[in-house]
PDB file of C-alpha atoms and ligand atoms in Angstrom:
ATOM      1  CA  MET L   8       0.228   0.584  -0.380  1.00 37.00           C
ATOM      2  CA  THR L   9       1.594   3.667  -0.969  1.00 41.00           C
ATOM      3  CA  ARG L  10       2.215   6.130   1.684  1.00 47.00           C
ATOM      4  CA  ALA L  11      -0.343   8.396   0.147  1.00 43.00           C
ATOM      5  CA  ILE L  12      -3.181   5.230   0.479  1.00 39.00           C
ATOM      6  CA  ALA L  13      -2.382   4.034   3.627  1.00 42.00           C
ATOM      7  CA  GLN L  14      -2.697   7.839   5.146  1.00 44.00           C
ATOM      8  CA  ASN L  15      -5.488   8.998   2.902  1.00 42.00           C
ATOM      9  CA  LYS L  16      -7.843  10.310   6.198  1.00 44.00           C
ATOM     10  CA  THR L  17      -7.887  13.095   8.260  1.00 47.00           C
ATOM     11  CA  ARG L  18      -5.006  13.103  10.274  1.00 40.00           C
ATOM     12  CA  PRO L  19      -4.655  15.806  13.070  1.00 38.00           C
ATOM     13  CA  THR L  20      -2.081  17.453  13.699  1.00 39.00           C
ATOM     14  CA  PRO L  21      -1.428  18.505  17.111  1.00 41.00           C
ATOM     15  CA  SER L  22       2.125  19.851  17.608  1.00 81.00           C
ATOM     16  CA  MET L  23       0.884  22.728  14.267  1.00 94.00           C
ATOM     17  CA  HIS L  24      -2.062  23.356  16.358  1.00 93.00           C
ATOM     18  CA  MET L  25      -0.655  23.892  19.617  1.00 92.00           C
ATOM     19  CA  LEU L  26       1.907  26.365  17.842  1.00 94.00           C
ATOM     20  CA  CYS L  27      -0.503  28.017  16.267  1.00 93.00           C
ATOM     21  CA  HIS L  28      -2.619  28.367  18.819  1.00 91.00           C
ATOM     22  CA  GLN L  29       0.163  30.064  21.418  1.00 92.00           C
ATOM     23  CA  ALA L  30      -0.560  33.413  19.746  1.00 94.00           C
ATOM     24  CA  PRO L  31      -2.324  35.042  17.000  1.00 97.00           C
ATOM     25  CA  VAL L  32       0.918  36.126  14.807  1.00 98.00           C
ATOM     26  CA  ILE L  33       3.570  33.760  13.549  1.00 98.00           C
ATOM     27  CA  PRO L  34       6.421  36.242  12.810  1.00 98.00           C
ATOM     28  CA  VAL L  35       8.074  36.078   9.209  1.00 98.00           C
ATOM     29  CA  LEU L  36      11.143  36.204   9.281  1.00 98.00           C
ATOM     30  CA  VAL L  37      13.930  37.063   7.287  1.00 98.00           C
ATOM     31  CA  ILE L  38      17.402  37.416   8.575  1.00 98.00           C
ATOM     32  CA  LYS L  39      20.933  38.768   7.199  1.00 98.00           C
ATOM     33  CA  ASP L  40      23.061  39.333   9.962  1.00 98.00           C
ATOM     34  CA  LEU L  41      23.407  36.588  11.939  1.00 98.00           C
ATOM     35  CA  ALA L  42      24.301  38.888  14.686  1.00 98.00           C
ATOM     36  CA  HIS L  43      20.506  40.057  14.585  1.00 98.00           C
ATOM     37  CA  ALA L  44      19.325  36.474  14.983  1.00 98.00           C
ATOM     38  CA  VAL L  45      19.331  36.798  19.143  1.00 98.00           C
ATOM     39  CA  PRO L  46      18.531  40.085  19.547  1.00 98.00           C
ATOM     40  CA  LEU L  47      15.711  39.696  16.884  1.00 98.00           C
ATOM     41  CA  ALA L  48      13.772  36.975  18.620  1.00 98.00           C
ATOM     42  CA  GLU L  49      13.901  38.410  22.322  1.00 98.00           C
ATOM     43  CA  ALA L  50      12.410  41.307  21.013  1.00 98.00           C
ATOM     44  CA  LEU L  51       9.472  39.565  19.446  1.00 98.00           C
ATOM     45  CA  VAL L  52       9.925  36.485  22.516  1.00 98.00           C
ATOM     46  CA  ALA L  53       9.106  39.682  25.371  1.00 98.00           C
ATOM     47  CA  GLY L  54       6.801  41.323  22.821  1.00 98.00           C
ATOM     48  CA  GLY L  55       4.741  38.225  22.987  1.00 98.00           C
ATOM     49  CA  LEU L  56       4.920  36.549  20.377  1.00 98.00           C
ATOM     50  CA  PRO L  57       6.783  33.261  20.598  1.00 97.00           C
ATOM     51  CA  VAL L  58       6.856  31.121  17.821  1.00 97.00           C
ATOM     52  CA  LEU L  59       8.727  32.220  14.842  1.00 98.00           C
ATOM     53  CA  GLU L  60       8.955  31.776  11.352  1.00 98.00           C
ATOM     54  CA  VAL L  61      13.462  31.824  10.357  1.00 98.00           C
ATOM     55  CA  THR L  62      13.006  31.687   6.420  1.00 98.00           C
ATOM     56  CA  LEU L  63      15.765  30.332   4.428  1.00 98.00           C
ATOM     57  CA  ARG L  64      15.546  32.953   2.332  1.00 97.00           C
ATOM     58  CA  SER L  65      19.668  33.811   3.864  1.00 97.00           C
ATOM     59  CA  ALA L  66      22.692  32.288   3.286  1.00 98.00           C
ATOM     60  CA  VAL L  67      22.830  32.920   7.490  1.00 98.00           C
ATOM     61  CA  ALA L  68      18.929  31.043   8.103  1.00 98.00           C
ATOM     62  CA  LEU L  69      20.473  27.415   9.395  1.00 98.00           C
ATOM     63  CA  GLN L  70      22.846  29.058  11.874  1.00 98.00           C
ATOM     64  CA  ALA L  71      20.248  31.879  12.896  1.00 98.00           C
ATOM     65  CA  ILE L  72      17.881  28.994  13.841  1.00 98.00           C
ATOM     66  CA  SER L  73      20.256  27.147  15.711  1.00 98.00           C
ATOM     67  CA  LEU L  74      21.306  29.907  17.510  1.00 98.00           C
ATOM     68  CA  MET L  75      17.597  31.236  18.449  1.00 98.00           C
ATOM     69  CA  VAL L  76      16.067  28.195  19.481  1.00 97.00           C
ATOM     70  CA  ARG L  77      18.876  28.801  22.875  1.00 97.00           C
ATOM     71  CA  VAL L  78      15.939  31.886  23.522  1.00 98.00           C
ATOM     72  CA  PRO L  79      14.289  31.679  26.357  1.00 98.00           C
ATOM     73  CA  GLY L  80      10.670  31.112  25.354  1.00 96.00           C
ATOM     74  CA  ALA L  81      11.402  31.376  21.833  1.00 97.00           C
ATOM     75  CA  THR L  82      10.034  28.470  19.473  1.00 96.00           C
ATOM     76  CA  ILE L  83      11.700  28.598  16.013  1.00 97.00           C
ATOM     77  CA  GLY L  84      10.773  26.667  12.906  1.00 97.00           C
ATOM     78  CA  ALA L  85      12.437  26.926   9.605  1.00 98.00           C
ATOM     79  CA  GLY L  86      10.379  28.837   6.844  1.00 98.00           C
ATOM     80  CA  THR L  87      10.291  28.787   2.600  1.00 98.00           C
ATOM     81  CA  VAL L  88      11.044  24.688   3.309  1.00 98.00           C
ATOM     82  CA  LEU L  89      11.224  24.253  -0.763  1.00 98.00           C
ATOM     83  CA  ASN L  90      12.798  20.662  -0.573  1.00 98.00           C
ATOM     84  CA  PRO L  91      13.672  18.111   1.320  1.00 98.00           C
ATOM     85  CA  LYS L  92      17.313  18.634   1.597  1.00 98.00           C
ATOM     86  CA  GLN L  93      16.034  22.186   3.312  1.00 98.00           C
ATOM     87  CA  ALA L  94      13.642  20.308   5.633  1.00 98.00           C
ATOM     88  CA  ARG L  95      16.180  18.025   6.932  1.00 98.00           C
ATOM     89  CA  GLU L  96      18.609  21.184   7.210  1.00 98.00           C
ATOM     90  CA  ALA L  97      16.014  23.000   8.967  1.00 98.00           C
ATOM     91  CA  LYS L  98      16.165  19.918  11.986  1.00 97.00           C
ATOM     92  CA  GLN L  99      19.312  20.023  12.357  1.00 98.00           C
ATOM     93  CA  ALA L 100      19.756  22.833  13.142  1.00 98.00           C
ATOM     94  CA  GLY L 101      16.941  22.607  15.651  1.00 96.00           C
ATOM     95  CA  ALA L 102      14.113  23.648  13.993  1.00 96.00           C
ATOM     96  CA  THR L 103      10.367  22.997  15.773  1.00 96.00           C
ATOM     97  CA  PHE L 104       8.678  23.058  12.676  1.00 97.00           C
ATOM     98  CA  ALA L 105       8.952  24.022   8.928  1.00 98.00           C
ATOM     99  CA  VAL L 106       6.330  25.691   7.076  1.00 98.00           C
ATOM    100  CA  SER L 107       6.604  25.838   3.195  1.00 98.00           C
ATOM    101  CA  PRO L 108       4.516  28.423   0.898  1.00 98.00           C
ATOM    102  CA  GLY L 109       2.918  25.199  -0.884  1.00 98.00           C
ATOM    103  CA  ALA L 110       3.185  21.791  -0.173  1.00 97.00           C
ATOM    104  CA  THR L 111       5.058  18.961  -2.652  1.00 98.00           C
ATOM    105  CA  PRO L 112       5.092  15.313  -1.976  1.00 98.00           C
ATOM    106  CA  PRO L 113       8.402  14.905  -0.991  1.00 98.00           C
ATOM    107  CA  VAL L 114       8.722  18.272   1.424  1.00 98.00           C
ATOM    108  CA  ILE L 115       5.379  15.765   2.436  1.00 98.00           C
ATOM    109  CA  ASP L 116       7.035  12.740   3.054  1.00 98.00           C
ATOM    110  CA  CYS L 117      10.486  13.973   4.330  1.00 98.00           C
ATOM    111  CA  CYS L 118       8.884  16.300   6.831  1.00 97.00           C
ATOM    112  CA  GLU L 119       7.171  12.890   8.109  1.00 96.00           C
ATOM    113  CA  ASP L 120       9.960  10.436   8.446  1.00 96.00           C
ATOM    114  CA  LEU L 121      11.645  13.367  10.674  1.00 96.00           C
ATOM    115  CA  ASP L 122       9.275  13.932  12.514  1.00 94.00           C
ATOM    116  CA  LEU L 123       8.892  18.072  11.751  1.00 96.00           C
ATOM    117  CA  PRO L 124       5.760  18.855  12.310  1.00 96.00           C
ATOM    118  CA  LEU L 125       4.681  20.692   8.727  1.00 97.00           C
ATOM    119  CA  LEU L 126       2.973  23.703   7.927  1.00 98.00           C
ATOM    120  CA  PRO L 127       2.385  23.094   4.606  1.00 98.00           C
ATOM    121  CA  GLY L 128       0.636  26.021   2.104  1.00 98.00           C
ATOM    122  CA  ALA L 129      -2.302  26.221  -0.048  1.00 98.00           C
ATOM    123  CA  ALA L 130      -4.333  28.732  -2.288  1.00 98.00           C
ATOM    124  CA  SER L 131      -7.067  26.618  -4.081  1.00 98.00           C
ATOM    125  CA  ALA L 132     -10.030  24.238  -2.843  1.00 97.00           C
ATOM    126  CA  THR L 133      -8.519  21.210  -5.195  1.00 98.00           C
ATOM    127  CA  GLU L 134      -4.409  22.100  -3.230  1.00 98.00           C
ATOM    128  CA  VAL L 135      -6.268  21.978  -0.104  1.00 98.00           C
ATOM    129  CA  MET L 136      -8.044  18.537  -0.586  1.00 98.00           C
ATOM    130  CA  HIS L 137      -4.830  17.283  -1.752  1.00 98.00           C
ATOM    131  CA  LEU L 138      -3.782  18.146   1.666  1.00 98.00           C
ATOM    132  CA  LEU L 139      -6.837  17.325   3.272  1.00 97.00           C
ATOM    133  CA  ASP L 140      -6.074  13.642   1.841  1.00 97.00           C
ATOM    134  CA  ARG L 141      -2.697  13.278   3.208  1.00 97.00           C
ATOM    135  CA  GLY L 142      -4.095  14.242   6.914  1.00 96.00           C
ATOM    136  CA  PHE L 143      -3.402  17.727   7.151  1.00 97.00           C
ATOM    137  CA  ASP L 144      -6.238  19.901   8.497  1.00 96.00           C
ATOM    138  CA  LEU L 145      -4.064  22.798   9.517  1.00 97.00           C
ATOM    139  CA  MET L 146      -1.829  25.010   6.737  1.00 98.00           C
ATOM    140  CA  LYS L 147      -0.459  27.576   5.486  1.00 98.00           C
ATOM    141  CA  PHE L 148      -3.032  30.146   2.980  1.00 98.00           C
ATOM    142  CA  PHE L 149      -0.739  31.767   0.706  1.00 98.00           C
ATOM    143  CA  PRO L 150      -0.487  33.986  -0.567  1.00 98.00           C
ATOM    144  CA  ALA L 151      -3.231  34.786   1.209  1.00 98.00           C
ATOM    145  CA  ALA L 152      -4.080  38.839   0.241  1.00 97.00           C
ATOM    146  CA  ALA L 153      -3.759  37.667  -3.576  1.00 98.00           C
ATOM    147  CA  ALA L 154      -5.099  34.798  -3.641  1.00 98.00           C
ATOM    148  CA  GLY L 155      -8.601  35.982  -2.308  1.00 98.00           C
ATOM    149  CA  GLY L 156      -8.294  37.291   1.163  1.00 98.00           C
ATOM    150  CA  LEU L 157     -10.625  36.999   3.241  1.00 98.00           C
ATOM    151  CA  ALA L 158     -13.042  36.345   0.714  1.00 98.00           C
ATOM    152  CA  ALA L 159     -11.659  33.102  -0.125  1.00 98.00           C
ATOM    153  CA  LEU L 160     -11.271  31.967   2.993  1.00 98.00           C
ATOM    154  CA  ARG L 161     -14.949  32.320   4.596  1.00 98.00           C
ATOM    155  CA  ALA L 162     -15.425  30.208   0.576  1.00 98.00           C
ATOM    156  CA  PHE L 163     -13.541  27.689   1.588  1.00 98.00           C
ATOM    157  CA  GLY L 164     -15.255  27.342   5.227  1.00 97.00           C
ATOM    158  CA  ALA L 165     -18.502  26.244   3.373  1.00 97.00           C
ATOM    159  CA  PRO L 166     -17.018  23.613   1.924  1.00 97.00           C
ATOM    160  CA  LEU L 167     -14.132  21.934   4.016  1.00 98.00           C
ATOM    161  CA  PRO L 168     -15.734  24.026   7.527  1.00 97.00           C
ATOM    162  CA  GLN L 169     -12.900  20.929   9.461  1.00 96.00           C
ATOM    163  CA  VAL L 170      -9.893  23.066   7.772  1.00 98.00           C
ATOM    164  CA  HIS L 171      -8.061  25.715   9.748  1.00 97.00           C
ATOM    165  CA  PHE L 172      -5.302  28.396   8.633  1.00 98.00           C
ATOM    166  CA  CYS L 173      -2.807  30.329   8.719  1.00 98.00           C
ATOM    167  CA  PRO L 174      -2.846  32.956   6.583  1.00 98.00           C
ATOM    168  CA  ALA L 175      -0.071  34.647   5.438  1.00 98.00           C
ATOM    169  CA  GLY L 176       1.058  37.307   2.326  1.00 98.00           C
ATOM    170  CA  GLY L 177      -0.288  40.815   2.366  1.00 98.00           C
ATOM    171  CA  LEU L 178      -1.149  41.005   6.117  1.00 98.00           C
ATOM    172  CA  SER L 179      -0.587  43.700   8.060  1.00 98.00           C
ATOM    173  CA  GLN L 180      -1.694  44.910  11.648  1.00 97.00           C
ATOM    174  CA  GLU L 181      -4.700  46.631  10.129  1.00 96.00           C
ATOM    175  CA  ASN L 182      -6.399  43.656   8.038  1.00 97.00           C
ATOM    176  CA  ALA L 183      -4.906  41.483  10.754  1.00 98.00           C
ATOM    177  CA  ARG L 184      -7.680  41.679  12.398  1.00 96.00           C
ATOM    178  CA  ASP L 185     -10.219  40.911  10.024  1.00 97.00           C
ATOM    179  CA  TYR L 186      -8.274  37.259   9.197  1.00 98.00           C
ATOM    180  CA  LEU L 187      -8.422  35.841  13.620  1.00 97.00           C
ATOM    181  CA  ALA L 188     -12.401  37.166  13.185  1.00 96.00           C
ATOM    182  CA  LEU L 189     -12.890  34.100  10.971  1.00 97.00           C
ATOM    183  CA  ALA L 190     -13.637  30.808  12.591  1.00 96.00           C
ATOM    184  CA  ASN L 191     -11.089  28.506  10.151  1.00 97.00           C
ATOM    185  CA  VAL L 192      -8.012  30.931  10.518  1.00 98.00           C
ATOM    186  CA  ALA L 193      -6.397  29.769  14.061  1.00 97.00           C
ATOM    187  CA  CYS L 194      -3.667  32.367  13.133  1.00 97.00           C
ATOM    188  CA  VAL L 195      -1.680  34.653  11.039  1.00 98.00           C
ATOM    189  CA  GLY L 196       1.896  34.965   9.395  1.00 98.00           C
ATOM    190  CA  GLY L 197       3.373  37.941   8.342  1.00 98.00           C
ATOM    191  CA  SER L 198       6.665  40.161   8.254  1.00 98.00           C
ATOM    192  CA  TRP L 199       4.487  43.042   9.461  1.00 98.00           C
ATOM    193  CA  VAL L 200       6.383  42.383  13.269  1.00 98.00           C
ATOM    194  CA  ALA L 201       9.486  42.723  11.892  1.00 98.00           C
ATOM    195  CA  PRO L 202       9.893  44.708   9.007  1.00 98.00           C
ATOM    196  CA  ALA L 203      13.692  44.671   7.815  1.00 96.00           C
ATOM    197  CA  GLN L 204      14.999  48.058   7.682  1.00 97.00           C
ATOM    198  CA  MET L 205      14.267  48.148  11.813  1.00 98.00           C
ATOM    199  CA  ILE L 206      16.177  44.763  11.663  1.00 98.00           C
ATOM    200  CA  ILE L 207      18.939  46.616   9.372  1.00 97.00           C
ATOM    201  CA  GLU L 208      19.444  49.884  12.318  1.00 98.00           C
ATOM    202  CA  GLU L 209      18.508  47.330  14.890  1.00 98.00           C
ATOM    203  CA  ARG L 210      15.265  49.072  16.522  1.00 98.00           C
ATOM    204  CA  TRP L 211      14.635  46.364  18.678  1.00 98.00           C
ATOM    205  CA  GLY L 212      12.478  48.172  21.084  1.00 98.00           C
ATOM    206  CA  GLU L 213      10.375  48.959  18.094  1.00 98.00           C
ATOM    207  CA  ILE L 214      10.223  45.518  16.831  1.00 98.00           C
ATOM    208  CA  ARG L 215       8.646  44.800  20.813  1.00 98.00           C
ATOM    209  CA  GLN L 216       6.469  47.162  20.671  1.00 98.00           C
ATOM    210  CA  LEU L 217       5.184  45.719  17.353  1.00 98.00           C
ATOM    211  CA  ALA L 218       5.204  42.325  18.551  1.00 98.00           C
ATOM    212  CA  HIS L 219       2.942  43.642  21.540  1.00 98.00           C
ATOM    213  CA  GLN L 220       0.664  44.755  19.190  1.00 98.00           C
ATOM    214  CA  ALA L 221      -0.176  41.737  17.363  1.00 98.00           C
ATOM    215  CA  ARG L 222      -0.320  40.259  20.209  1.00 97.00           C
ATOM    216  CA  GLN L 223      -3.602  42.151  21.356  1.00 96.00           C
ATOM    217  CA  LEU L 224      -5.178  41.312  17.964  1.00 95.00           C
ATOM    218  CA  GLY L 225      -5.933  37.815  19.731  1.00 88.00           C
ATOM    219  CA  ASN L 226      -7.445  39.844  22.837  1.00 79.00           C
ATOM    220  CA  HIS L 227     -10.799  39.664  20.507  1.00 62.00           C
ATOM    221  CA  ARG L 228     -11.085  36.353  19.452  1.00 65.00           C
ATOM    222  CA  ALA L 229     -13.893  35.745  22.224  1.00 52.00           C
ATOM    223  CA  GLY L 230     -16.080  37.828  19.390  1.00 51.00           C
ATOM    224  CA  ARG L 231     -15.755  35.786  16.421  1.00 58.00           C
ATOM    225  CA  ARG L 232     -17.723  35.350  13.494  1.00 51.00           C
ATOM    226  CA  SER L 233     -19.327  32.001  12.329  1.00 48.00           C
ATOM    227  CA  LEU L 234     -18.610  30.780   8.862  1.00 49.00           C
TER     228      LEU L 234
HETATM  229  O1  ELE Y  20       8.444  32.172   3.458  1.00 79.61           O
HETATM  230  C1  ELE Y  20       7.524  31.310   3.199  1.00 79.61           C
HETATM  231  O2  ELE Y  20       7.908  30.045   3.529  1.00 79.61           O
HETATM  232  C2  ELE Y  20       6.578  32.041   2.968  1.00 79.61           C
HETATM  233  O3  ELE Y  20       5.361  31.205   3.193  1.00 79.61           O
HETATM  234  C3  ELE Y  20       5.821  33.147   2.478  1.00 79.61           C
HETATM  235  C4  ELE Y  20       5.579  34.247   3.719  1.00 79.61           C
HETATM  236  O4  ELE Y  20       5.083  33.895   4.186  1.00 79.61           O
HETATM  237  C5  ELE Y  20       5.072  35.599   3.091  1.00 79.61           C
HETATM  238  O5  ELE Y  20       6.178  36.053   2.429  1.00 79.61           O
HETATM  239  C6  ELE Y  20       4.996  36.974   4.546  1.00 79.61           C
HETATM  240  O6  ELE Y  20       4.330  37.373   3.424  1.00 79.61           O
HETATM  241  P1  ELE Y  20       4.286  39.044   4.092  1.00 79.61           P
HETATM  242  O7  ELE Y  20       3.651  39.452   5.500  1.00 79.61           O
HETATM  243  O8  ELE Y  20       3.713  39.749   3.698  1.00 79.61           O
HETATM  244  O9  ELE Y  20       6.142  39.282   3.590  1.00 79.61           O
END
């Protein structure tokens, strides 16, 4: 029996669910200078965002992950995981989870073999259905704003109410609240809490403040709209 057939049922992904419920926002980070890794993680954790996604888009990303995992209170994942090699390297660096803008069978298989929780990306009903078939009921919705935003997520909720999403791509402090108000949104992802220029200028106090504001977005979730 092939792996796909053997797992052709909805398998809850408890670890990713747990991580997505720790805070309303997962910061998406691009770290270009290794010296920024620890103070950046400390600022975000101090602001109330403990789950961080370090994208594998820079030469120092893996080293950054291996330093940031030692920051008290931080849970570090690797983002932009595009292939099995990157998944293996992320795990080796100490990442607790992996995030991908999409989903390919090799990445899914590799993360399963590594026992590395994966937040795979989907942008259409067909992609969501493929991931459901692979047992995922929590996935990234990417690129959220470009792929239909709030209206698309609301529409997914009718035929696919069992699926929860972490929308990312085009979110901001201003629109994140509307996404978090949807019943099928577990959390959101975004780079707005750690803007590139602020990182370059090492404005950690301001980043902590942005994280704090983002954390507050979770306070309004009690009154969420149903789908
Ligand atoms: O790198 C990944 O794994 C991704 O899936 C993409 C990121 O989540 C978005 O690039 C964040 O988008 P912005 O908040 O608009 O900057």
